[in-house]
Coordinates of C-alpha atoms in Angstrom, one line a residue:
M1334 CA 0.0 0.0 0.0
K1335 CA 2.8 2.3 0.9
K1336 CA 4.4 1.6 -2.4
F1337 CA 1.3 2.4 -4.3
R1338 CA 0.8 5.8 -2.5
K1339 CA 4.5 6.7 -3.2
I1340 CA 3.9 5.8 -7.0
L1341 CA 0.7 7.9 -7.0
L1342 CA 2.5 10.8 -5.2
T1343 CA 5.3 10.7 -7.8
L1344 CA 2.8 10.7 -10.6
V1345 CA 1.0 13.8 -9.1
V1346 CA 4.2 15.6 -8.5
L1347 CA 5.4 15.0 -12.2
G1348 CA 1.9 15.9 -13.6
L1349 CA 2.1 19.2 -11.7
L1350 CA 5.6 19.9 -12.9
G1351 CA 4.6 18.9 -16.4
S1352 CA 1.6 21.4 -16.3
V1353 CA 3.9 24.3 -15.0
L1354 CA 6.5 23.7 -17.6
F1355 CA 3.6 23.5 -20.2
L1356 CA 2.0 26.9 -19.1
Y1357 CA 5.5 28.6 -18.9
W1358 CA 7.1 27.2 -21.9
P1359 CA 9.6 28.2 -23.2
V1360 CA 11.5 28.7 -20.1
Y1361 CA 14.3 30.0 -22.2
Q1362 CA 14.7 31.6 -25.7
R1363 CA 16.3 29.2 -28.1
S1364 CA 19.1 30.5 -30.4
V1365 CA 18.1 31.8 -33.8
P1366 CA 20.3 33.2 -36.9
A1367 CA 21.5 36.6 -36.8
A1368 CA 19.8 39.0 -39.0
G1369 CA 21.0 39.1 -42.5
N1370 CA 20.5 42.7 -43.1
D1371 CA 22.3 45.5 -41.3
K1372 CA 19.8 48.2 -42.6
P1373 CA 16.3 47.3 -41.6
V1374 CA 13.6 46.7 -44.2
D1375 CA 10.6 49.0 -43.6
V1376 CA 7.8 46.5 -43.1
V1377 CA 7.5 42.8 -42.7
L1378 CA 4.0 41.4 -43.2
I1379 CA 3.2 38.0 -41.9
G1380 CA 0.5 36.0 -43.6
G1381 CA -0.6 36.3 -47.2
G1382 CA -4.3 36.9 -46.6
I1383 CA -6.5 39.7 -47.7
M1384 CA -5.5 41.8 -44.5
S1385 CA -1.8 41.8 -45.1
V1386 CA -2.2 42.5 -48.9
T1387 CA -4.7 45.3 -48.3
L1388 CA -2.2 47.0 -45.8
A1389 CA 0.7 46.5 -48.3
T1390 CA -1.4 48.2 -51.0
Y1391 CA -2.1 51.2 -48.8
L1392 CA 1.7 51.4 -47.8
Q1393 CA 2.8 50.9 -51.4
E1394 CA 0.7 53.9 -52.4
L1395 CA 1.5 56.1 -49.4
E1396 CA 5.2 55.3 -49.1
P1397 CA 6.5 53.9 -52.7
S1398 CA 10.1 53.9 -51.5
W1399 CA 9.5 51.6 -48.5
N1400 CA 10.8 48.1 -48.7
I1401 CA 7.9 45.6 -47.9
Q1402 CA 8.4 41.9 -47.2
L1403 CA 5.5 39.3 -47.1
Y1404 CA 6.0 35.9 -45.6
E1405 CA 3.3 33.1 -46.2
R1406 CA 3.7 29.5 -45.1
R1407 CA 1.5 28.2 -47.9
D1408 CA 2.4 27.9 -51.5
G1409 CA 0.3 30.7 -52.6
V1410 CA -1.7 33.6 -51.1
A1411 CA -5.4 33.7 -50.0
E1412 CA -5.3 29.7 -49.4
E1413 CA -6.8 30.1 -45.8
S1414 CA -9.8 32.1 -44.8
S1415 CA -9.4 34.7 -47.7
D1416 CA -10.2 32.0 -50.3
G1417 CA -13.5 32.1 -51.9
W1418 CA -14.4 28.6 -50.7
N1419 CA -13.5 29.3 -47.2
N1420 CA -15.9 32.1 -46.3
A1421 CA -19.4 33.1 -47.0
G1422 CA -18.3 35.9 -49.5
T1423 CA -20.8 38.3 -48.2
G1424 CA -20.2 42.2 -48.6
H1425 CA -21.2 42.6 -45.0
S1426 CA -23.5 45.8 -45.0
G1427 CA -25.7 44.9 -42.1
F1428 CA -28.5 44.4 -44.7
A1429 CA -29.4 40.8 -43.7
E1430 CA -27.3 40.0 -40.8
L1431 CA -30.0 39.8 -37.8
N1432 CA -27.2 39.4 -35.2
Y1433 CA -26.1 42.8 -35.9
T1434 CA -29.5 44.4 -34.8
P1435 CA -30.5 42.9 -31.5
Q1436 CA -33.9 43.7 -30.0
L1437 CA -33.5 45.6 -26.6
P1438 CA -35.5 44.8 -23.4
D1439 CA -37.8 47.8 -24.0
G1440 CA -38.6 46.1 -27.5
S1441 CA -36.8 48.6 -29.7
I1442 CA -34.1 47.6 -32.2
E1443 CA -30.5 48.5 -31.7
T1444 CA -29.2 49.6 -35.3
K1445 CA -25.9 51.1 -34.2
R1446 CA -23.7 48.1 -35.1
A1447 CA -25.5 47.5 -38.5
V1448 CA -24.9 51.2 -39.4
D1449 CA -21.3 51.1 -38.4
I1450 CA -20.7 47.9 -40.6
A1451 CA -22.5 49.5 -43.4
E1452 CA -20.4 52.6 -43.2
Q1453 CA -17.2 50.2 -43.2
F1454 CA -18.4 48.4 -46.2
E1455 CA -18.8 51.7 -48.1
I1456 CA -15.1 52.4 -47.2
S1457 CA -14.2 48.9 -48.8
R1458 CA -16.2 49.8 -52.0
Q1459 CA -14.1 53.0 -52.3
F1460 CA -10.8 51.4 -51.8
W1461 CA -11.6 48.5 -54.4
S1462 CA -13.0 51.2 -56.7
H1463 CA -9.8 53.2 -56.5
Q1464 CA -7.7 50.1 -57.2
V1465 CA -9.7 49.3 -60.3
R1466 CA -9.2 52.9 -61.6
E1467 CA -5.6 52.5 -60.9
G1468 CA -5.4 49.1 -62.7
R1469 CA -4.4 47.1 -59.6
L1470 CA -7.7 45.3 -59.7
Q1471 CA -9.0 44.1 -63.0
Q1472 CA -12.7 43.6 -64.2
P1473 CA -14.9 44.2 -61.2
S1474 CA -17.2 41.1 -62.1
D1475 CA -14.1 39.0 -61.3
F1476 CA -14.4 39.8 -57.6
I1477 CA -17.8 41.6 -56.8
N1478 CA -21.2 40.9 -58.3
P1479 CA -24.6 42.3 -57.3
T1480 CA -26.4 39.9 -55.2
P1481 CA -29.4 41.1 -53.1
H1482 CA -29.4 40.5 -49.4
M1483 CA -32.4 39.0 -47.6
S1484 CA -33.4 38.4 -44.1
F1485 CA -35.9 35.4 -43.9
V1486 CA -37.9 34.3 -40.8
W1487 CA -40.9 32.4 -39.7
G1488 CA -43.1 32.5 -36.5
D1489 CA -45.0 35.4 -35.1
D1490 CA -42.3 36.7 -32.8
N1491 CA -39.6 36.6 -35.3
I1492 CA -41.9 38.2 -38.0
A1493 CA -42.8 41.0 -35.5
Y1494 CA -39.1 41.6 -34.9
L1495 CA -38.2 41.6 -38.6
R1496 CA -40.9 44.3 -39.3
K1497 CA -39.6 46.4 -36.6
R1498 CA -36.0 45.9 -37.7
R1499 CA -36.9 47.0 -41.1
D1500 CA -38.7 50.1 -39.9
A1501 CA -35.8 51.1 -37.8
L1502 CA -33.2 50.6 -40.4
V1503 CA -34.8 52.4 -43.3
K1504 CA -34.7 55.7 -41.4
N1505 CA -31.0 55.5 -42.1
P1506 CA -29.6 56.6 -45.6
L1507 CA -27.5 53.6 -45.9
F1508 CA -30.5 51.2 -45.6
Y1509 CA -32.8 53.3 -47.9
G1510 CA -34.7 50.9 -50.3
M1511 CA -35.0 47.9 -48.0
E1512 CA -38.4 46.2 -49.0
Y1513 CA -40.4 44.0 -46.5
S1514 CA -43.0 41.4 -47.2
E1515 CA -45.1 38.7 -45.5
D1516 CA -46.5 37.7 -49.0
P1517 CA -45.2 34.3 -49.9
A1518 CA -45.8 34.9 -53.6
Q1519 CA -43.7 38.1 -53.2
I1520 CA -40.9 36.3 -51.2
G1521 CA -41.1 33.4 -53.9
K1522 CA -40.3 35.9 -56.6
W1523 CA -37.3 37.1 -54.8
A1524 CA -36.0 33.8 -53.8
P1525 CA -37.8 30.7 -55.4
L1526 CA -36.0 28.0 -53.5
L1527 CA -37.0 29.5 -50.1
M1528 CA -40.7 29.0 -51.0
E1529 CA -41.1 26.0 -53.2
G1530 CA -42.5 23.1 -51.3
R1531 CA -43.0 25.2 -48.1
D1532 CA -46.2 24.6 -45.9
P1533 CA -48.7 27.3 -47.2
K1534 CA -49.9 27.6 -43.5
Q1535 CA -46.5 28.6 -42.3
K1536 CA -46.3 32.4 -41.7
V1537 CA -43.1 33.9 -43.1
A1538 CA -41.6 37.2 -43.5
A1539 CA -38.6 38.6 -45.4
T1540 CA -36.7 41.8 -46.1
Y1541 CA -35.0 42.5 -49.5
M1542 CA -32.1 44.8 -50.3
P1543 CA -31.4 44.9 -53.8
I1544 CA -27.9 46.7 -53.6
G1545 CA -26.3 43.8 -51.6
T1546 CA -23.1 42.1 -53.0
D1547 CA -21.2 38.8 -53.2
V1548 CA -17.3 39.3 -52.9
N1549 CA -14.6 36.7 -53.8
F1550 CA -11.8 38.0 -51.4
G1551 CA -9.4 35.4 -52.8
V1552 CA -9.6 37.0 -56.2
I1553 CA -9.0 40.5 -54.7
T1554 CA -6.0 39.1 -52.7
R1555 CA -4.3 37.5 -55.6
Q1556 CA -4.9 40.4 -58.0
L1557 CA -3.6 43.1 -55.5
T1558 CA -0.5 40.8 -54.9
L1559 CA 0.2 40.7 -58.6
S1560 CA 0.0 44.4 -58.6
L1561 CA 2.4 44.7 -55.5
Q1562 CA 4.9 42.5 -57.1
R1563 CA 5.3 45.1 -60.1
S1564 CA 7.5 47.1 -57.5
A1565 CA 11.1 46.2 -56.8
N1566 CA 10.5 47.3 -53.2
F1567 CA 8.0 44.5 -52.6
Q1568 CA 9.1 40.9 -52.1
L1569 CA 6.8 37.8 -51.5
H1570 CA 8.2 34.8 -49.8
L1571 CA 6.0 31.7 -50.1
G1572 CA 6.6 28.5 -48.2
N1573 CA 8.1 30.5 -45.3
E1574 CA 6.8 30.3 -41.8
V1575 CA 7.8 32.8 -39.1
T1576 CA 9.3 30.9 -36.1
A1577 CA 10.5 33.7 -33.9
L1578 CA 10.1 37.4 -33.2
R1579 CA 12.7 39.2 -31.2
Q1580 CA 12.7 43.0 -30.5
N1581 CA 16.2 44.7 -30.6
G1582 CA 17.3 47.5 -28.3
D1583 CA 16.7 50.0 -31.0
K1584 CA 13.0 49.0 -31.2
T1585 CA 13.6 47.1 -34.5
W1586 CA 12.4 43.5 -34.8
N1587 CA 14.5 40.4 -35.9
V1588 CA 11.9 38.1 -37.6
T1589 CA 13.2 34.7 -37.9
V1590 CA 11.8 32.6 -40.9
K1591 CA 11.9 28.8 -41.7
N1592 CA 11.9 27.9 -45.4
L1593 CA 9.6 24.9 -45.4
K1594 CA 11.2 23.4 -48.5
S1595 CA 14.9 23.6 -47.5
D1596 CA 14.3 23.3 -43.8
T1597 CA 16.5 26.2 -43.1
E1598 CA 16.0 29.3 -41.0
S1599 CA 17.0 33.0 -41.7
T1600 CA 16.4 36.3 -39.9
V1601 CA 15.5 39.6 -41.2
K1602 CA 15.5 42.9 -39.4
S1603 CA 12.5 45.2 -39.8
R1604 CA 11.4 48.6 -38.5
F1605 CA 7.6 47.4 -38.3
V1606 CA 5.9 44.0 -38.2
F1607 CA 2.3 43.3 -39.0
I1608 CA 0.9 40.0 -38.0
G1609 CA -2.1 39.3 -40.3
A1610 CA -2.0 35.4 -40.3
G1611 CA -5.6 34.8 -39.5
G1612 CA -6.0 32.1 -36.9
A1613 CA -2.2 31.9 -36.4
A1614 CA -2.0 35.6 -35.3
L1615 CA -2.7 34.8 -31.7
K1616 CA 0.6 32.5 -31.4
L1617 CA 2.6 34.9 -33.3
L1618 CA 1.5 37.8 -31.1
Q1619 CA 2.5 35.5 -28.1
L1620 CA 5.8 35.1 -29.7
S1621 CA 6.6 38.6 -29.8
G1622 CA 6.4 38.8 -26.1
I1623 CA 4.9 42.4 -25.9
P1624 CA 2.9 43.0 -22.7
E1625 CA -0.3 43.5 -24.7
A1626 CA -0.4 39.9 -25.8
R1627 CA -1.0 38.8 -22.3
D1628 CA -4.6 40.0 -22.4
Y1629 CA -5.7 37.5 -25.2
A1630 CA -6.6 33.9 -25.8
G1631 CA -8.4 32.3 -28.6
F1632 CA -11.0 29.7 -29.2
P1633 CA -11.2 28.0 -32.6
V1634 CA -14.5 27.3 -34.5
G1635 CA -14.6 25.8 -37.9
G1636 CA -17.3 25.8 -40.5
Q1637 CA -18.8 23.4 -43.0
F1638 CA -21.3 24.1 -45.8
L1639 CA -23.6 22.2 -48.1
A1640 CA -22.6 23.1 -51.7
F1641 CA -24.9 23.0 -54.7
Q1642 CA -23.0 23.4 -58.0
A1643 CA -25.5 22.0 -60.5
P1644 CA -26.6 24.9 -62.8
A1645 CA -30.3 23.9 -62.5
I1646 CA -30.2 24.7 -58.8
A1647 CA -27.5 27.3 -58.7
S1648 CA -28.8 29.6 -61.5
R1649 CA -32.4 29.7 -59.7
H1650 CA -31.0 31.3 -56.5
G1651 CA -29.5 34.7 -56.9
V1652 CA -29.7 36.1 -53.3
K1653 CA -28.0 35.9 -49.9
A1654 CA -30.7 34.8 -47.7
Y1655 CA -29.8 34.9 -44.0
G1656 CA -32.1 33.6 -40.9
Q1657 CA -31.9 33.5 -37.2
A1658 CA -28.9 32.0 -35.4
E1659 CA -29.5 29.4 -32.7
T1660 CA -29.3 30.5 -29.2
G1661 CA -25.7 30.6 -28.1
S1662 CA -24.2 30.0 -31.5
P1663 CA -21.4 32.3 -32.7
P1664 CA -22.1 35.1 -35.3
M1665 CA -20.4 32.9 -38.0
S1666 CA -23.0 30.2 -37.5
V1667 CA -25.9 32.3 -38.7
P1668 CA -27.7 30.0 -41.2
H1669 CA -27.9 31.3 -44.8
L1670 CA -28.8 30.0 -48.2
D1671 CA -26.1 31.9 -50.2
A1672 CA -25.6 32.7 -53.7
R1673 CA -22.0 32.7 -54.8
K1674 CA -19.8 33.1 -57.8
L1675 CA -16.8 30.8 -57.4
D1676 CA -14.3 29.7 -60.1
G1677 CA -16.4 31.6 -62.6
K1678 CA -19.5 29.7 -61.9
P1679 CA -22.7 30.2 -59.8
V1680 CA -22.7 28.3 -56.7
V1681 CA -25.3 28.1 -53.8
L1682 CA -23.9 27.3 -50.2
F1683 CA -26.0 26.6 -47.1
G1684 CA -24.7 26.6 -43.7
P1685 CA -22.5 27.0 -41.9
F1686 CA -22.4 23.9 -39.6
A1687 CA -19.9 24.4 -36.8
L1688 CA -17.0 22.3 -36.7
F1689 CA -15.0 21.9 -33.6
S1690 CA -11.1 21.6 -34.1
T1691 CA -8.2 22.4 -32.1
K1692 CA -6.5 23.7 -35.3
F1693 CA -6.2 27.6 -35.5
L1694 CA -5.9 27.3 -39.4
K1695 CA -7.5 25.1 -41.9
Y1696 CA -4.0 23.8 -42.7
G1697 CA -2.7 24.1 -39.2
S1698 CA -1.7 21.8 -36.5
W1699 CA -4.0 19.8 -34.0
F1700 CA -1.7 21.4 -31.2
D1701 CA -2.6 25.0 -32.1
L1702 CA -5.1 25.4 -29.4
Y1703 CA -3.0 23.6 -26.7
S1704 CA 0.2 25.6 -27.5
S1705 CA -1.6 29.0 -27.3
V1706 CA -2.5 28.2 -23.5
T1707 CA -0.2 29.9 -21.2
H1708 CA -0.2 31.0 -17.5
D1709 CA -1.3 34.3 -18.6
N1710 CA -4.7 33.3 -20.3
L1711 CA -5.5 29.9 -18.8
G1712 CA -7.8 31.5 -16.1
E1713 CA -9.5 33.5 -18.7
M1714 CA -10.2 30.6 -20.9
V1715 CA -11.7 28.6 -18.1
S1716 CA -13.9 31.5 -17.0
V1717 CA -15.2 32.3 -20.5
G1718 CA -16.0 28.6 -21.0
G1719 CA -18.0 28.6 -17.8
E1720 CA -20.0 31.7 -18.8
N1721 CA -20.7 30.6 -22.4
L1722 CA -22.3 27.2 -21.7
D1723 CA -24.8 27.8 -24.6
L1724 CA -21.9 28.0 -26.9
V1725 CA -20.3 25.1 -25.5
K1726 CA -23.7 23.0 -25.9
Y1727 CA -24.1 24.2 -29.4
L1728 CA -20.7 23.1 -30.6
L1729 CA -21.3 19.7 -28.9
S1730 CA -24.8 19.3 -30.7
Q1731 CA -23.1 20.3 -34.0
A1732 CA -20.4 17.7 -33.5
Q1733 CA -23.1 15.0 -33.4
L1734 CA -24.9 16.0 -36.6
N1735 CA -24.9 13.5 -39.4
D1736 CA -26.0 14.2 -43.1
D1737 CA -29.6 13.5 -42.5
D1738 CA -29.6 16.1 -39.8
R1739 CA -27.8 18.7 -42.0
H1740 CA -30.4 17.9 -44.6
A1741 CA -33.2 18.4 -42.2
E1742 CA -31.7 21.9 -41.3
L1743 CA -31.3 22.7 -45.1
R1744 CA -35.1 22.0 -45.6
K1745 CA -36.0 24.8 -43.4
Y1746 CA -34.5 27.2 -45.9
Y1747 CA -34.9 25.1 -49.0
P1748 CA -38.0 22.8 -48.4
S1749 CA -37.7 20.9 -51.8
A1750 CA -34.0 20.1 -51.4
K1751 CA -32.7 16.7 -52.4
R1752 CA -30.1 14.8 -50.6
E1753 CA -28.2 13.9 -53.8
D1754 CA -27.9 17.5 -55.0
W1755 CA -25.4 18.7 -52.4
K1756 CA -22.0 17.7 -51.0
L1757 CA -20.4 18.7 -47.7
V1758 CA -17.5 21.1 -48.1
T1759 CA -15.1 22.3 -45.2
A1760 CA -14.5 26.1 -45.0
G1761 CA -11.8 27.8 -43.3
Q1762 CA -11.2 28.2 -39.4
R1763 CA -12.0 31.1 -37.2
V1764 CA -10.4 32.0 -33.9
Q1765 CA -12.8 33.9 -31.6
I1766 CA -11.1 36.4 -29.3
I1767 CA -11.1 35.7 -25.5
K1768 CA -10.0 39.2 -24.0
R1769 CA -9.2 40.4 -20.5
D1770 CA -11.4 43.4 -20.1
P1771 CA -10.3 45.8 -17.2
V1772 CA -13.9 46.3 -16.2
M1773 CA -15.9 43.2 -17.3
G1774 CA -13.0 40.7 -16.8
P1775 CA -12.5 37.9 -19.3
V1776 CA -14.9 38.1 -22.2
L1777 CA -15.6 36.2 -25.4
Q1778 CA -15.4 38.8 -28.0
F1779 CA -16.9 38.7 -31.7
G1780 CA -15.5 40.6 -34.4
T1781 CA -11.8 41.8 -35.1
E1782 CA -9.4 43.8 -32.9
I1783 CA -6.1 45.4 -33.7
V1784 CA -3.4 44.9 -31.0
A1785 CA -0.3 47.1 -31.1
D1786 CA 2.6 47.8 -28.9
K1787 CA 3.2 51.1 -27.2
D1788 CA 6.3 51.9 -29.4
H1789 CA 4.2 51.6 -32.6
T1790 CA 6.7 48.8 -34.1
L1791 CA 4.4 45.7 -34.1
A1792 CA 0.6 45.1 -34.6
A1793 CA -1.5 42.2 -35.0
L1794 CA -5.1 41.5 -36.1
L1795 CA -7.2 39.0 -34.1
G1796 CA -10.8 37.9 -34.5
A1797 CA -13.2 37.0 -37.3
S1798 CA -16.5 38.3 -38.7
P1799 CA -17.1 40.7 -40.5
G1800 CA -13.4 40.4 -41.3
A1801 CA -12.5 40.4 -45.0
S1802 CA -15.4 42.5 -46.2
T1803 CA -14.2 45.4 -43.9
S1804 CA -10.6 44.8 -44.5
P1805 CA -9.9 48.4 -46.0
P1806 CA -11.4 50.2 -43.0
I1807 CA -9.7 47.7 -40.6
M1808 CA -6.3 48.6 -42.2
L1809 CA -7.2 52.2 -42.1
D1810 CA -7.6 52.0 -38.4
L1811 CA -4.2 50.1 -38.1
L1812 CA -2.5 52.9 -40.1
A1813 CA -3.8 55.5 -37.6
K1814 CA -2.8 53.3 -34.7
A1815 CA 0.6 52.1 -35.8
F1816 CA 1.7 55.2 -37.8
P1817 CA 0.5 58.3 -36.0
A1818 CA 3.4 60.4 -37.2
Q1819 CA 3.1 59.7 -40.8
M1820 CA -0.6 60.1 -40.6
A1821 CA -0.3 63.6 -39.4
A1822 CA 2.6 64.4 -41.7
G1823 CA 0.7 63.8 -44.9
W1824 CA -0.8 60.4 -45.2
Q1825 CA -4.3 61.6 -44.3
A1826 CA -4.4 64.0 -47.3
Q1827 CA -3.2 61.1 -49.6
L1828 CA -5.8 58.8 -48.1
R1829 CA -8.6 61.1 -49.1
K1830 CA -7.8 60.5 -52.7
I1831 CA -8.1 56.7 -52.1
I1832 CA -11.1 57.1 -49.8
P1833 CA -13.1 60.2 -50.6
S1834 CA -15.3 59.9 -47.7
Y1835 CA -12.4 59.7 -45.3
G1836 CA -13.2 61.3 -42.0
R1837 CA -16.9 61.6 -42.8
H1838 CA -20.0 59.5 -42.2
L1839 CA -22.2 58.7 -45.1
N1840 CA -25.1 57.9 -42.9
D1841 CA -25.1 61.4 -41.7
S1842 CA -26.0 62.8 -45.2
A1843 CA -28.2 61.4 -47.9
Q1844 CA -26.5 63.7 -50.3
L1845 CA -23.1 62.2 -49.4
T1846 CA -24.3 58.7 -49.6
N1847 CA -25.6 59.4 -53.1
E1848 CA -22.3 61.0 -54.0
I1849 CA -20.1 58.2 -52.8
R1850 CA -22.4 55.2 -53.9
A1851 CA -22.8 56.6 -57.4
M1852 CA -19.1 56.7 -57.8
T1853 CA -18.4 53.3 -56.5
S1854 CA -21.5 51.7 -58.4
Q1855 CA -20.2 53.0 -61.6
T1856 CA -16.5 51.8 -61.1
L1857 CA -17.6 48.3 -59.7
R1858 CA -20.6 48.0 -62.1
L1859 CA -23.1 47.6 -59.2
P1860 CA -26.7 48.5 -58.9
Y1861 CA -27.5 52.0 -57.5
L1862 CA -30.4 53.3 -55.4
E1863 CA -30.5 57.2 -55.1
V1864 CA -31.7 58.3 -51.6
P1865 CA -34.2 61.0 -51.7
V1866 CA -32.8 64.2 -49.9
G1867 CA -36.2 65.6 -49.3
G1868 CA -38.0 62.3 -48.9
G1869 CA -40.0 60.3 -51.6
V1870 CA -41.0 57.0 -52.7
V1871 CA -38.8 53.9 -52.8
P1872 CA -37.3 53.8 -56.4
Q1873 CA -36.3 50.9 -58.4
A1874 CA -32.5 49.8 -58.5
T1875 CA -30.8 51.1 -61.5
V1876 CA -27.6 50.1 -63.1
P1877 CA -25.1 52.7 -64.4
Q1878 CA -24.2 52.0 -68.1
Q1879 CA -21.0 53.8 -68.6
A1880 CA -18.2 51.5 -69.6
L1881 CA -15.1 51.3 -67.3
P1882 CA -12.0 53.1 -68.5
N1883 CA -9.7 50.8 -70.4
A1884 CA -12.4 48.0 -70.3
K1885 CA -14.3 46.5 -73.1
A1886 CA -18.0 47.8 -73.3
K1887 CA -19.5 44.6 -72.3
E1888 CA -22.6 44.3 -70.1
N1889 CA -22.2 42.3 -67.0
A1890 CA -24.6 39.2 -67.1
D1891 CA -25.4 39.3 -63.5
L1892 CA -26.4 43.0 -63.8
Q1893 CA -28.8 42.4 -66.6
A1894 CA -30.4 39.4 -64.7
L1895 CA -30.9 41.8 -61.9

């Protein structure tokens, strides 16, 4: 018996010692190669997704002489969450996403977040319009297409909520033109697949916004990367993974990179580092050792979609129809029957279905979650887990779904769907932020957040939705946070040429909304609704007919269909 107790005690001590070593690992910094450049490069970007490439595009225009190095572990850019198949492709404008407009205890509808996101997407449209005019992006139909946004609900309570939501939103210029209907015939005209085969006794309601868009962020990322590479001051390094970040005494950074093909490491010295590596950003931020990194942890959530690629189905659904999320589910799990244009062809996706994985990236490691746990964030993770039991239950229930269960969920939105018409596809990983708030304590935070050091030498982007669709305004915020001196010295004036509304809010002025949307709609070949300055009836969507500069005079088939 004594021998058993001794063995048990030894195992407990070893377990505790192992836990301490795990939480405080590494206990020392391993040696890395010395920097190969005496003169620091200006910027190192980590991650070849839309965030890094958008930031590089800004910087190349603001400071053409700066040397910019981008490192990506994959063999191509936009292969993780920026790829068209790995996200919903929604030009997030708050038109359809019901989680952006919660109903308050007094019964009113909170519209602030929806308006803020709509404002941000208008900045994205201006940024992409500028890149089209400058020749950095090619034909707009390659990456952005008119796709009306719908919200679709059933049940008396949800219908009452949706009606109030529409009435609250249309008071804002950015949401002018949103239609509402409880008529099954009208909803069937907007989206036939939603209504065919549905029980005629079921009460339904929908809103319809004709100026919504579908965006292929992978195409944007790849085209902007090709444009960046025309400059000798930009270098793209594929198949290279950042393994260490060390700050020097002069506040520059030594960035150690492993070439995954040759299995060799090298180090580059840089004045500024941006960590835009999607799910991997948290671990890289922790590698930097900056004090700000101690306030964060991450929780990964994957997603799967049911994909319809047959033209007979995909050609009959031309909208993004969003529903109500299940209680406790994350925003990325809002169900939607989603019209996409991928690989040049129409596709319909339904989902997403949550997929629990300990990976932080689709092509990551199963140890990503465990290796991100430290003595700084363990308590926060445990606390948040206890306070979000609905989310835990939701993820557990999703893990138990089979194809019959998924098909049953699909039929709530596409009643006549057949099992043989779809296949299950896995989308990208998202890492939700767990943040230590000075007032509220640890909280599970949805959305994105910029984390920067006090010296303005390193910044990272954490989080997910709305993500890619608001990458230009997010990177504008990063410029202000990380380069305050340059912004004050002249960047702001240059940015107004890229973003004409810079410093102003479209929603404050119907006239400004008309001015900016007319410009971006013409450049991007998108539908346009003029907001009446002095009131008036809801007009029909119109399509600007002028041809793009240096483009063939060819009408966009999607615009004609709309």
